[in-house]
Amino acid sequence: MTMIPVYMLLGVTGSMAVTQKPKADVARDHKAGISSSLARIFLTQLDNLNNHTDKQGMPGSRYVGVEGWSSKQVAGWLRDQGFREYVDLLCSKHRLDGASLLCLTETDLRSPPLELKVLGDIKRLMLAVRRLQRQHTALTQSGSEVSALSLIHTGRTDRVISNGFAERGSGDHQHCNGAVTTVGGEHSYSNGKRKQYCVRLDPEYWKTALSALYAMLVCGVTSFVMVLVHERVPDMRTYPPLPDIFLDSVPRIPWAFAMAEACAVVLGSILMLVLLMHKHRSILFRRLCNLTGSVFLLRCVTMFVTSLSVPGHHLQCSGKMYGDAWAKVQRALEIWSGLGMSLTGVHTCGDYMFSGHTVVLTMLNFFVTEYTPRNWNFIHTMSWVLNLFGIFFILAAHEHYSIDVFIAFYITTRLFLYYHTLANTQAYQHSRRARIWFPLFSFFECNVTGPVPNEYGWPFSKPAFMRMLLG
């Protein structure tokens, strides 16, 4: 079955332009359904073009977008444009297909491995490529004129979808607000107004359980390291508090640390509500455990290798020996069960580099703002206020040096942003470099295709009486 490239279809869409209605009427038709007359015109053009191609010995033709072109179709396009001498270089040697043709730039033509030498050919080829790119974009954005057609070829799993492109594949197809996504296929098309993602995201609950176990183990290791560093707290008489601009300038507020933990509790409650209502809660919780566990694992290393002096004279800290190993394990369990919070009666010393409270506040804030809609301005503002006030209260309580808080905030924000940038870049998820340098990321995110959409729904099934009332 021969495929007719989309640039041959441009004549069809051009002939349709004469019969199109004004923009306002077209918008109304798109919402209410394309008129039957427009559909008949388009079908007539398709039949004419099919009859034309059938006479040339190409029965059963179908139309594909530029992105779906094979290297042979790109070679045909190059010949039609008068660049026959470059067919072997671009299509045979470098396997240039439709998707890569749309990404071609003049720099690619001038640089290795292509290194075209004739300036005129470079300019003319780029002019033709840009014209093709504009035509491809125009067809993508004008898909509403033929969205009602959705012609399905019953002989194979080929179909003409809403934006005028044909697609082949064995996967399921999803349509959402003008966007078409192939689950398990190759391409995803949008209506040109707003990029939307309709992919099916596998919750992979077993990976979520592993990430939760990972976070719990890291918390246990952190608690045990906190016991060890408490034994090595420098003597305050020998090592007084280090100079710190903020601590030296702002008087201590006794109740500030409790307020910082209260901010963390409020942020945690908001995030738990978001996780409960989010349709992709499993992926979100997996990312939360993975990121938090990784940051606290790094914190174990930093606070163990370097012991800073106590930041304030109000802290009655001295090296505390716990006798045997069982006593240390019991103390670690107390810290672990109390989440390391003073509100639960846990008081520690020596775990200064870097601030674990700042890590928790910042991580909760970023998850709340990332996985709630952009127009939830009140929630976002409140989240940032709680985060920043929590950090201020930590410093105002003189529980940490300023450098502890700054490093904790920087590491947490950078790790969160890098992680989500890589997670949204599908090409990097399966790369060898990702598997080597980010093994946990590569393992947990290998099946997450693109950004996670913020979709919400009630997590529990409706009771019987509600189903009777609401239907």
GROMACS .gro file of C-alpha atoms in nm:
model
  471
    1MET     CA    1   0.000   0.000   0.000
    2THR     CA    2   0.169   0.321  -0.118
    3MET     CA    3   0.154   0.631   0.101
    4ILE     CA    4   0.092   0.972  -0.056
    5PRO     CA    5   0.304   1.240   0.118
    6VAL     CA    6   0.118   1.524   0.281
    7TYR     CA    7   0.266   1.792   0.059
    8MET     CA    8   0.060   1.642  -0.229
    9LEU     CA    9  -0.246   1.692  -0.014
   10LEU     CA   10  -0.187   2.066   0.006
   11GLY     CA   11  -0.366   2.114  -0.322
   12VAL     CA   12  -0.669   1.947  -0.166
   13THR     CA   13  -0.672   2.177   0.133
   14GLY     CA   14  -0.607   2.475  -0.095
   15SER     CA   15  -0.915   2.396  -0.301
   16MET     CA   16  -1.116   2.371   0.015
   17ALA     CA   17  -1.019   2.725   0.118
   18VAL     CA   18  -1.265   2.873  -0.133
   19THR     CA   19  -1.559   2.707   0.035
   20GLN     CA   20  -1.460   2.776   0.393
   21LYS     CA   21  -1.676   2.999   0.612
   22PRO     CA   22  -1.560   3.302   0.809
   23LYS     CA   23  -1.347   3.229   1.113
   24ALA     CA   24  -1.626   3.281   1.363
   25ASP     CA   25  -1.855   3.040   1.173
   26VAL     CA   26  -1.576   2.784   1.145
   27ALA     CA   27  -1.521   2.802   1.521
   28ARG     CA   28  -1.892   2.738   1.580
   29ASP     CA   29  -1.887   2.451   1.331
   30HIS     CA   30  -1.589   2.299   1.507
   31LYS     CA   31  -1.777   2.296   1.835
   32ALA     CA   32  -2.110   2.174   1.690
   33GLY     CA   33  -1.965   1.939   1.426
   34ILE     CA   34  -1.830   1.996   1.074
   35SER     CA   35  -2.101   2.059   0.822
   36SER     CA   36  -2.195   1.773   0.592
   37SER     CA   37  -2.125   1.982   0.282
   38LEU     CA   38  -1.763   2.042   0.386
   39ALA     CA   39  -1.724   1.673   0.455
   40ARG     CA   40  -1.861   1.583   0.111
   41ILE     CA   41  -1.621   1.826  -0.055
   42PHE     CA   42  -1.326   1.678   0.128
   43LEU     CA   43  -1.434   1.320   0.054
   44THR     CA   44  -1.478   1.408  -0.314
   45GLN     CA   45  -1.123   1.546  -0.323
   46LEU     CA   46  -0.993   1.234  -0.156
   47ASP     CA   47  -1.173   1.011  -0.407
   48ASN     CA   48  -1.036   1.214  -0.698
   49LEU     CA   49  -0.683   1.191  -0.567
   50ASN     CA   50  -0.724   0.821  -0.495
   51ASN     CA   51  -0.854   0.762  -0.849
   52HIS     CA   52  -0.559   0.956  -0.983
   53THR     CA   53  -0.311   0.747  -0.790
   54ASP     CA   54  -0.492   0.425  -0.872
   55LYS     CA   55  -0.442   0.494  -1.241
   56GLN     CA   56  -0.072   0.524  -1.171
   57GLY     CA   57  -0.064   0.180  -1.014
   58MET     CA   58  -0.081   0.281  -0.647
   59PRO     CA   59  -0.407   0.132  -0.516
   60GLY     CA   60  -0.529   0.182  -0.162
   61SER     CA   61  -0.323   0.493  -0.103
   62ARG     CA   62  -0.339   0.679   0.224
   63TYR     CA   63  -0.206   1.010   0.349
   64VAL     CA   64   0.066   1.048   0.606
   65GLY     CA   65   0.213   1.350   0.778
   66VAL     CA   66   0.569   1.458   0.724
   67GLU     CA   67   0.663   1.309   1.060
   68GLY     CA   68   0.554   0.969   0.930
   69TRP     CA   69   0.766   0.979   0.614
   70SER     CA   70   1.020   0.705   0.560
   71SER     CA   71   1.364   0.766   0.416
   72LYS     CA   72   1.233   0.664   0.072
   73GLN     CA   73   0.961   0.928   0.089
   74VAL     CA   74   1.213   1.193   0.192
   75ALA     CA   75   1.426   1.084  -0.104
   76GLY     CA   76   1.127   1.134  -0.332
   77TRP     CA   77   1.067   1.479  -0.189
   78LEU     CA   78   1.433   1.573  -0.241
   79ARG     CA   79   1.416   1.462  -0.605
   80ASP     CA   80   1.097   1.663  -0.659
   81GLN     CA   81   1.270   1.971  -0.516
   82GLY     CA   82   1.573   1.927  -0.743
   83PHE     CA   83   1.825   1.793  -0.489
   84ARG     CA   84   1.881   1.452  -0.645
   85GLU     CA   85   2.257   1.467  -0.583
   86TYR     CA   86   2.202   1.474  -0.206
   87VAL     CA   87   1.964   1.177  -0.185
   88ASP     CA   88   2.237   0.922  -0.126
   89LEU     CA   89   2.411   1.136   0.140
   90LEU     CA   90   2.100   1.229   0.338
   91CYS     CA   91   1.870   0.931   0.293
   92SER     CA   92   2.096   0.632   0.230
   93LYS     CA   93   2.400   0.720   0.440
   94HIS     CA   94   2.238   0.917   0.723
   95ARG     CA   95   1.886   0.766   0.709
   96LEU     CA   96   1.703   1.101   0.712
   97ASP     CA   97   1.330   1.041   0.765
   98GLY     CA   98   1.034   1.277   0.797
   99ALA     CA   99   1.075   1.353   1.167
  100SER     CA  100   1.445   1.433   1.128
  101LEU     CA  101   1.373   1.638   0.815
  102LEU     CA  102   1.145   1.866   1.015
  103CYS     CA  103   1.429   1.919   1.265
  104LEU     CA  104   1.693   1.989   1.001
  105THR     CA  105   1.874   2.323   1.035
  106GLU     CA  106   2.127   2.510   0.827
  107THR     CA  107   2.386   2.439   1.094
  108ASP     CA  108   2.330   2.066   1.040
  109LEU     CA  109   2.399   2.106   0.669
  110ARG     CA  110   2.719   2.305   0.725
  111SER     CA  111   2.859   2.100   1.015
  112PRO     CA  112   2.989   1.743   1.034
  113PRO     CA  113   2.891   1.483   0.935
  114LEU     CA  114   2.707   1.640   0.636
  115GLU     CA  115   2.938   1.937   0.560
  116LEU     CA  116   2.772   2.056   0.240
  117LYS     CA  117   3.010   2.280   0.045
  118VAL     CA  118   2.789   2.459  -0.208
  119LEU     CA  119   2.638   2.769  -0.049
  120GLY     CA  120   2.360   2.802  -0.305
  121ASP     CA  121   2.248   2.444  -0.249
  122ILE     CA  122   2.250   2.496   0.127
  123LYS     CA  123   2.031   2.805   0.103
  124ARG     CA  124   1.788   2.653  -0.152
  125LEU     CA  125   1.755   2.331   0.046
  126MET     CA  126   1.686   2.519   0.368
  127LEU     CA  127   1.429   2.734   0.187
  128ALA     CA  128   1.248   2.418   0.075
  129VAL     CA  129   1.273   2.264   0.424
  130ARG     CA  130   1.132   2.577   0.590
  131ARG     CA  131   0.847   2.583   0.339
  132LEU     CA  132   0.772   2.221   0.424
  133GLN     CA  133   0.789   2.296   0.796
  134ARG     CA  134   0.540   2.581   0.755
  135GLN     CA  135   0.306   2.360   0.556
  136HIS     CA  136   0.332   2.088   0.817
  137THR     CA  137   0.256   2.336   1.094
  138ALA     CA  138  -0.037   2.483   0.901
  139LEU     CA  139  -0.190   2.139   0.847
  140THR     CA  140  -0.141   2.052   1.212
  141GLN     CA  141  -0.313   2.370   1.330
  142SER     CA  142  -0.595   2.351   1.075
  143GLY     CA  143  -0.693   1.999   1.169
  144SER     CA  144  -1.033   2.118   1.296
  145GLU     CA  145  -1.165   2.138   0.937
  146VAL     CA  146  -1.145   1.761   0.898
  147SER     CA  147  -1.173   1.644   1.257
  148ALA     CA  148  -1.520   1.501   1.198
  149LEU     CA  149  -1.404   1.275   0.919
  150SER     CA  150  -1.175   1.039   1.112
  151LEU     CA  151  -1.167   0.797   0.818
  152ILE     CA  152  -1.074   0.447   0.922
  153HIS     CA  153  -0.927   0.207   0.666
  154THR     CA  154  -1.063  -0.131   0.758
  155GLY     CA  155  -0.802  -0.330   0.571
  156ARG     CA  156  -0.531  -0.252   0.833
  157THR     CA  157  -0.494  -0.054   1.150
  158ASP     CA  158  -0.447   0.266   0.946
  159ARG     CA  159  -0.659   0.572   1.013
  160VAL     CA  160  -0.685   0.936   0.912
  161ILE     CA  161  -0.709   1.121   1.241
  162SER     CA  162  -0.837   1.458   1.342
  163ASN     CA  163  -0.550   1.676   1.235
  164GLY     CA  164  -0.538   1.546   0.880
  165PHE     CA  165  -0.248   1.309   0.931
  166ALA     CA  166  -0.267   0.936   0.886
  167GLU     CA  167  -0.127   0.707   1.147
  168ARG     CA  168  -0.045   0.342   1.155
  169GLY     CA  169   0.001   0.125   1.460
  170SER     CA  170  -0.140  -0.149   1.670
  171GLY     CA  171  -0.174   0.054   1.987
  172ASP     CA  172  -0.483   0.218   2.129
  173HIS     CA  173  -0.572   0.574   2.029
  174GLN     CA  174  -0.695   0.838   2.265
  175HIS     CA  175  -0.859   1.169   2.170
  176CYS     CA  176  -0.872   1.458   2.413
  177ASN     CA  177  -0.980   1.811   2.323
  178GLY     CA  178  -0.843   1.799   1.973
  179ALA     CA  179  -0.523   1.619   2.068
  180VAL     CA  180  -0.454   1.269   1.948
  181THR     CA  181  -0.215   1.043   2.129
  182THR     CA  182  -0.105   0.697   2.036
  183VAL     CA  183  -0.053   0.481   2.339
  184GLY     CA  184   0.237   0.256   2.261
  185GLY     CA  185   0.271   0.424   1.920
  186GLU     CA  186   0.515   0.673   1.781
  187HIS     CA  187   0.358   1.017   1.760
  188SER     CA  188   0.145   1.255   1.959
  189TYR     CA  189  -0.040   1.541   1.790
  190SER     CA  190  -0.186   1.851   1.948
  191ASN     CA  191  -0.442   2.104   1.834
  192GLY     CA  192  -0.175   2.372   1.816
  193LYS     CA  193  -0.326   2.585   2.090
  194ARG     CA  194  -0.219   2.407   2.403
  195LYS     CA  195   0.000   2.104   2.443
  196GLN     CA  196  -0.189   1.829   2.616
  197TYR     CA  197  -0.089   1.484   2.726
  198CYS     CA  198  -0.338   1.199   2.712
  199VAL     CA  199  -0.098   0.913   2.763
  200ARG     CA  200  -0.187   0.628   2.990
  201LEU     CA  201   0.052   0.632   3.282
  202ASP     CA  202   0.104   0.297   3.447
  203PRO     CA  203   0.091   0.350   3.827
  204GLU     CA  204   0.338   0.063   3.883
  205TYR     CA  205   0.242   0.018   4.245
  206TRP     CA  206   0.524  -0.225   4.308
  207LYS     CA  207   0.778   0.045   4.222
  208THR     CA  208   0.594   0.284   4.454
  209ALA     CA  209   0.620   0.027   4.733
  210LEU     CA  210   0.994  -0.008   4.666
  211SER     CA  211   1.041   0.369   4.675
  212ALA     CA  212   0.855   0.389   5.007
  213LEU     CA  213   1.077   0.112   5.145
  214TYR     CA  214   1.382   0.302   5.018
  215ALA     CA  215   1.271   0.621   5.193
  216MET     CA  216   1.203   0.435   5.519
  217LEU     CA  217   1.547   0.270   5.510
  218VAL     CA  218   1.716   0.605   5.446
  219CYS     CA  219   1.526   0.756   5.741
  220GLY     CA  220   1.650   0.468   5.956
  221VAL     CA  221   2.009   0.520   5.842
  222THR     CA  222   1.975   0.895   5.902
  223SER     CA  223   1.850   0.833   6.256
  224PHE     CA  224   2.142   0.605   6.332
  225VAL     CA  225   2.394   0.855   6.189
  226MET     CA  226   2.237   1.127   6.406
  227VAL     CA  227   2.310   0.908   6.708
  228LEU     CA  228   2.672   0.872   6.598
  229VAL     CA  229   2.725   1.244   6.537
  230HIS     CA  230   2.572   1.323   6.877
  231GLU     CA  231   2.861   1.131   7.032
  232ARG     CA  232   3.106   1.352   6.844
  233VAL     CA  233   2.958   1.694   6.920
  234PRO     CA  234   3.249   1.937   6.981
  235ASP     CA  235   3.282   2.065   7.336
  236MET     CA  236   3.126   2.412   7.357
  237ARG     CA  237   3.401   2.537   7.592
  238THR     CA  238   3.668   2.445   7.338
  239TYR     CA  239   3.471   2.515   7.021
  240PRO     CA  240   3.231   2.809   7.068
  241PRO     CA  241   2.963   2.891   6.807
  242LEU     CA  242   3.099   2.998   6.472
  243PRO     CA  243   3.049   3.357   6.350
  244ASP     CA  244   2.727   3.388   6.151
  245ILE     CA  245   2.587   3.715   6.015
  246PHE     CA  246   2.222   3.620   6.061
  247LEU     CA  247   2.258   3.458   6.403
  248ASP     CA  248   2.471   3.745   6.527
  249SER     CA  249   2.220   4.004   6.402
  250VAL     CA  250   1.883   3.849   6.488
  251PRO     CA  251   1.800   3.771   6.851
  252ARG     CA  252   1.682   3.422   6.928
  253ILE     CA  253   1.306   3.353   6.936
  254PRO     CA  254   1.245   3.056   7.171
  255TRP     CA  255   0.920   2.937   7.009
  256ALA     CA  256   1.040   2.980   6.648
  257PHE     CA  257   1.154   2.620   6.594
  258ALA     CA  258   0.813   2.484   6.692
  259MET     CA  259   0.657   2.724   6.442
  260ALA     CA  260   0.891   2.596   6.170
  261GLU     CA  261   0.775   2.241   6.236
  262ALA     CA  262   0.413   2.360   6.238
  263CYS     CA  263   0.469   2.504   5.888
  264ALA     CA  264   0.601   2.166   5.778
  265VAL     CA  265   0.293   1.991   5.922
  266VAL     CA  266   0.058   2.224   5.733
  267LEU     CA  267   0.250   2.178   5.408
  268GLY     CA  268   0.253   1.803   5.458
  269SER     CA  269  -0.124   1.801   5.512
  270ILE     CA  270  -0.178   1.996   5.189
  271LEU     CA  271   0.044   1.758   4.995
  272MET     CA  272  -0.131   1.452   5.140
  273LEU     CA  273  -0.462   1.596   5.019
  274VAL     CA  274  -0.313   1.657   4.674
  275LEU     CA  275  -0.180   1.300   4.661
  276LEU     CA  276  -0.515   1.163   4.771
  277MET     CA  277  -0.709   1.343   4.497
  278HIS     CA  278  -0.450   1.323   4.217
  279LYS     CA  279  -0.520   1.057   3.954
  280HIS     CA  280  -0.150   0.974   3.927
  281ARG     CA  281  -0.088   0.963   4.301
  282SER     CA  282   0.128   0.653   4.273
  283ILE     CA  283   0.383   0.827   4.049
  284LEU     CA  284   0.381   1.140   4.266
  285PHE     CA  285   0.435   0.947   4.588
  286ARG     CA  286   0.711   0.744   4.422
  287ARG     CA  287   0.890   1.061   4.319
  288LEU     CA  288   0.846   1.213   4.665
  289CYS     CA  289   1.002   0.908   4.833
  290ASN     CA  290   1.283   0.886   4.578
  291LEU     CA  291   1.382   1.252   4.599
  292THR     CA  292   1.346   1.284   4.976
  293GLY     CA  293   1.537   0.962   5.037
  294SER     CA  294   1.819   1.069   4.806
  295VAL     CA  295   1.860   1.411   4.971
  296PHE     CA  296   1.862   1.264   5.321
  297LEU     CA  297   2.112   0.998   5.214
  298LEU     CA  298   2.342   1.279   5.104
  299ARG     CA  299   2.276   1.451   5.436
  300CYS     CA  300   2.394   1.140   5.620
  301VAL     CA  301   2.730   1.173   5.449
  302THR     CA  302   2.775   1.547   5.504
  303MET     CA  303   2.684   1.553   5.873
  304PHE     CA  304   2.894   1.243   5.945
  305VAL     CA  305   3.217   1.357   5.780
  306THR     CA  306   3.218   1.707   5.934
  307SER     CA  307   3.105   1.798   6.288
  308LEU     CA  308   3.024   2.165   6.333
  309SER     CA  309   3.021   2.336   6.669
  310VAL     CA  310   2.687   2.404   6.836
  311PRO     CA  311   2.530   2.720   6.682
  312GLY     CA  312   2.399   2.866   7.010
  313HIS     CA  313   2.474   2.869   7.383
  314HIS     CA  314   2.108   2.793   7.456
  315LEU     CA  315   2.161   2.440   7.324
  316GLN     CA  316   2.281   2.217   7.606
  317CYS     CA  317   2.472   1.977   7.383
  318SER     CA  318   2.765   1.763   7.479
  319GLY     CA  319   2.906   1.439   7.352
  320LYS     CA  320   2.669   1.166   7.468
  321MET     CA  321   2.787   0.807   7.481
  322TYR     CA  322   2.529   0.534   7.434
  323GLY     CA  323   2.727   0.240   7.562
  324ASP     CA  324   2.667  -0.064   7.344
  325ALA     CA  325   2.528  -0.092   6.994
  326TRP     CA  326   2.180  -0.192   7.114
  327ALA     CA  327   2.145   0.137   7.304
  328LYS     CA  328   2.236   0.324   6.986
  329VAL     CA  329   1.976   0.129   6.788
  330GLN     CA  330   1.710   0.206   7.050
  331ARG     CA  331   1.793   0.577   7.036
  332ALA     CA  332   1.784   0.566   6.654
  333LEU     CA  333   1.438   0.406   6.670
  334GLU     CA  334   1.319   0.686   6.898
  335ILE     CA  335   1.438   0.947   6.648
  336TRP     CA  336   1.290   0.753   6.356
  337SER     CA  337   0.950   0.704   6.517
  338GLY     CA  338   0.936   1.071   6.619
  339LEU     CA  339   1.029   1.185   6.265
  340GLY     CA  340   1.317   1.383   6.417
  341MET     CA  341   1.078   1.660   6.528
  342SER     CA  342   1.094   1.848   6.856
  343LEU     CA  343   0.713   1.849   6.860
  344THR     CA  344   0.729   1.474   6.922
  345GLY     CA  345   0.990   1.512   7.195
  346VAL     CA  346   1.298   1.437   6.985
  347HIS     CA  347   1.601   1.657   7.055
  348THR     CA  348   1.929   1.598   6.875
  349CYS     CA  349   2.268   1.766   6.848
  350GLY     CA  350   2.543   1.767   6.589
  351ASP     CA  351   2.327   1.712   6.278
  352TYR     CA  352   2.388   2.057   6.136
  353MET     CA  353   2.529   2.019   5.786
  354PHE     CA  354   2.275   2.045   5.633
  355SER     CA  355   1.927   2.133   5.767
  356GLY     CA  356   1.683   1.844   5.742
  357HIS     CA  357   1.390   2.068   5.834
  358THR     CA  358   1.471   2.296   5.539
  359VAL     CA  359   1.483   1.994   5.308
  360VAL     CA  360   1.136   1.880   5.418
  361LEU     CA  361   0.982   2.227   5.394
  362THR     CA  362   1.126   2.292   5.048
  363MET     CA  363   1.045   1.948   4.908
  364LEU     CA  364   0.684   1.970   5.026
  365ASN     CA  365   0.648   2.319   4.879
  366PHE     CA  366   0.783   2.218   4.539
  367PHE     CA  367   0.561   1.912   4.516
  368VAL     CA  368   0.252   2.115   4.608
  369THR     CA  369   0.325   2.384   4.348
  370GLU     CA  370   0.430   2.137   4.077
  371TYR     CA  371   0.132   1.905   4.098
  372THR     CA  372  -0.150   2.156   4.135
  373PRO     CA  373  -0.297   2.360   3.845
  374ARG     CA  374  -0.118   2.682   3.756
  375ASN     CA  375  -0.424   2.893   3.833
  376TRP     CA  376  -0.441   2.780   4.197
  377ASN     CA  377  -0.264   3.098   4.297
  378PHE     CA  378  -0.383   3.095   4.657
  379ILE     CA  379  -0.244   2.746   4.721
  380HIS     CA  380   0.086   2.831   4.554
  381THR     CA  381   0.124   3.155   4.745
  382MET     CA  382   0.041   2.990   5.076
  383SER     CA  383   0.285   2.709   5.004
  384TRP     CA  384   0.570   2.949   4.936
  385VAL     CA  385   0.485   3.160   5.240
  386LEU     CA  386   0.494   2.852   5.463
  387ASN     CA  387   0.824   2.743   5.309
  388LEU     CA  388   0.996   3.079   5.351
  389PHE     CA  389   0.855   3.149   5.696
  390GLY     CA  390   0.958   2.800   5.804
  391ILE     CA  391   1.315   2.870   5.696
  392PHE     CA  392   1.311   3.203   5.876
  393PHE     CA  393   1.186   3.038   6.196
  394ILE     CA  394   1.465   2.778   6.180
  395LEU     CA  395   1.723   3.056   6.170
  396ALA     CA  396   1.538   3.270   6.425
  397ALA     CA  397   1.546   2.976   6.668
  398HIS     CA  398   1.927   2.960   6.624
  399GLU     CA  399   1.900   2.586   6.562
  400HIS     CA  400   2.112   2.592   6.245
  401TYR     CA  401   2.379   2.805   6.088
  402SER     CA  402   2.278   3.010   5.785
  403ILE     CA  403   2.500   2.798   5.562
  404ASP     CA  404   2.313   2.483   5.673
  405VAL     CA  405   1.983   2.630   5.558
  406PHE     CA  406   2.120   2.776   5.235
  407ILE     CA  407   2.286   2.453   5.125
  408ALA     CA  408   1.977   2.249   5.214
  409PHE     CA  409   1.752   2.480   5.008
  410TYR     CA  410   1.991   2.483   4.712
  411ILE     CA  411   2.044   2.106   4.700
  412THR     CA  412   1.673   2.029   4.736
  413THR     CA  413   1.559   2.273   4.468
  414ARG     CA  414   1.832   2.173   4.220
  415LEU     CA  415   1.765   1.802   4.265
  416PHE     CA  416   1.389   1.851   4.226
  417LEU     CA  417   1.429   2.060   3.909
  418TYR     CA  418   1.693   1.834   3.753
  419TYR     CA  419   1.488   1.523   3.829
  420HIS     CA  420   1.171   1.658   3.669
  421THR     CA  421   1.358   1.800   3.372
  422LEU     CA  422   1.509   1.460   3.301
  423ALA     CA  423   1.179   1.283   3.369
  424ASN     CA  424   1.007   1.501   3.109
  425THR     CA  425   1.281   1.429   2.853
  426GLN     CA  426   1.199   1.083   2.725
  427ALA     CA  427   1.516   1.050   2.519
  428TYR     CA  428   1.732   1.063   2.832
  429GLN     CA  429   1.539   0.812   3.043
  430HIS     CA  430   1.672   0.508   2.859
  431SER     CA  431   2.023   0.636   2.791
  432ARG     CA  432   2.328   0.459   2.922
  433ARG     CA  433   2.444   0.770   3.104
  434ALA     CA  434   2.118   0.787   3.299
  435ARG     CA  435   2.147   0.422   3.403
  436ILE     CA  436   2.502   0.478   3.528
  437TRP     CA  437   2.474   0.816   3.703
  438PHE     CA  438   2.106   0.810   3.801
  439PRO     CA  439   2.018   0.444   3.853
  440LEU     CA  440   1.720   0.512   4.079
  441PHE     CA  441   1.584   0.771   3.839
  442SER     CA  442   1.630   0.538   3.543
  443PHE     CA  443   1.456   0.254   3.728
  444PHE     CA  444   1.159   0.448   3.864
  445GLU     CA  445   1.096   0.667   3.558
  446CYS     CA  446   1.167   0.431   3.267
  447ASN     CA  447   0.795   0.381   3.190
  448VAL     CA  448   0.673   0.737   3.255
  449THR     CA  449   0.634   0.895   2.910
  450GLY     CA  450   0.645   1.272   2.945
  451PRO     CA  451   0.510   1.515   3.204
  452VAL     CA  452   0.248   1.391   3.449
  453PRO     CA  453  -0.080   1.580   3.388
  454ASN     CA  454  -0.254   1.736   3.686
  455GLU     CA  455  -0.580   1.543   3.681
  456TYR     CA  456  -0.792   1.492   3.988
  457GLY     CA  457  -1.067   1.257   4.090
  458TRP     CA  458  -1.230   1.107   4.394
  459PRO     CA  459  -1.012   0.810   4.495
  460PHE     CA  460  -1.294   0.599   4.637
  461SER     CA  461  -1.591   0.446   4.466
  462LYS     CA  462  -1.925   0.612   4.536
  463PRO     CA  463  -2.145   0.438   4.794
  464ALA     CA  464  -2.454   0.256   4.668
  465PHE     CA  465  -2.698   0.524   4.782
  466MET     CA  466  -2.494   0.799   4.609
  467ARG     CA  467  -2.491   0.598   4.286
  468MET     CA  468  -2.869   0.569   4.308
  469LEU     CA  469  -2.910   0.942   4.368
  470LEU     CA  470  -2.652   1.069   4.120
  471GLY     CA  471  -2.686   0.792   3.864
   0.00000   0.00000   0.00000
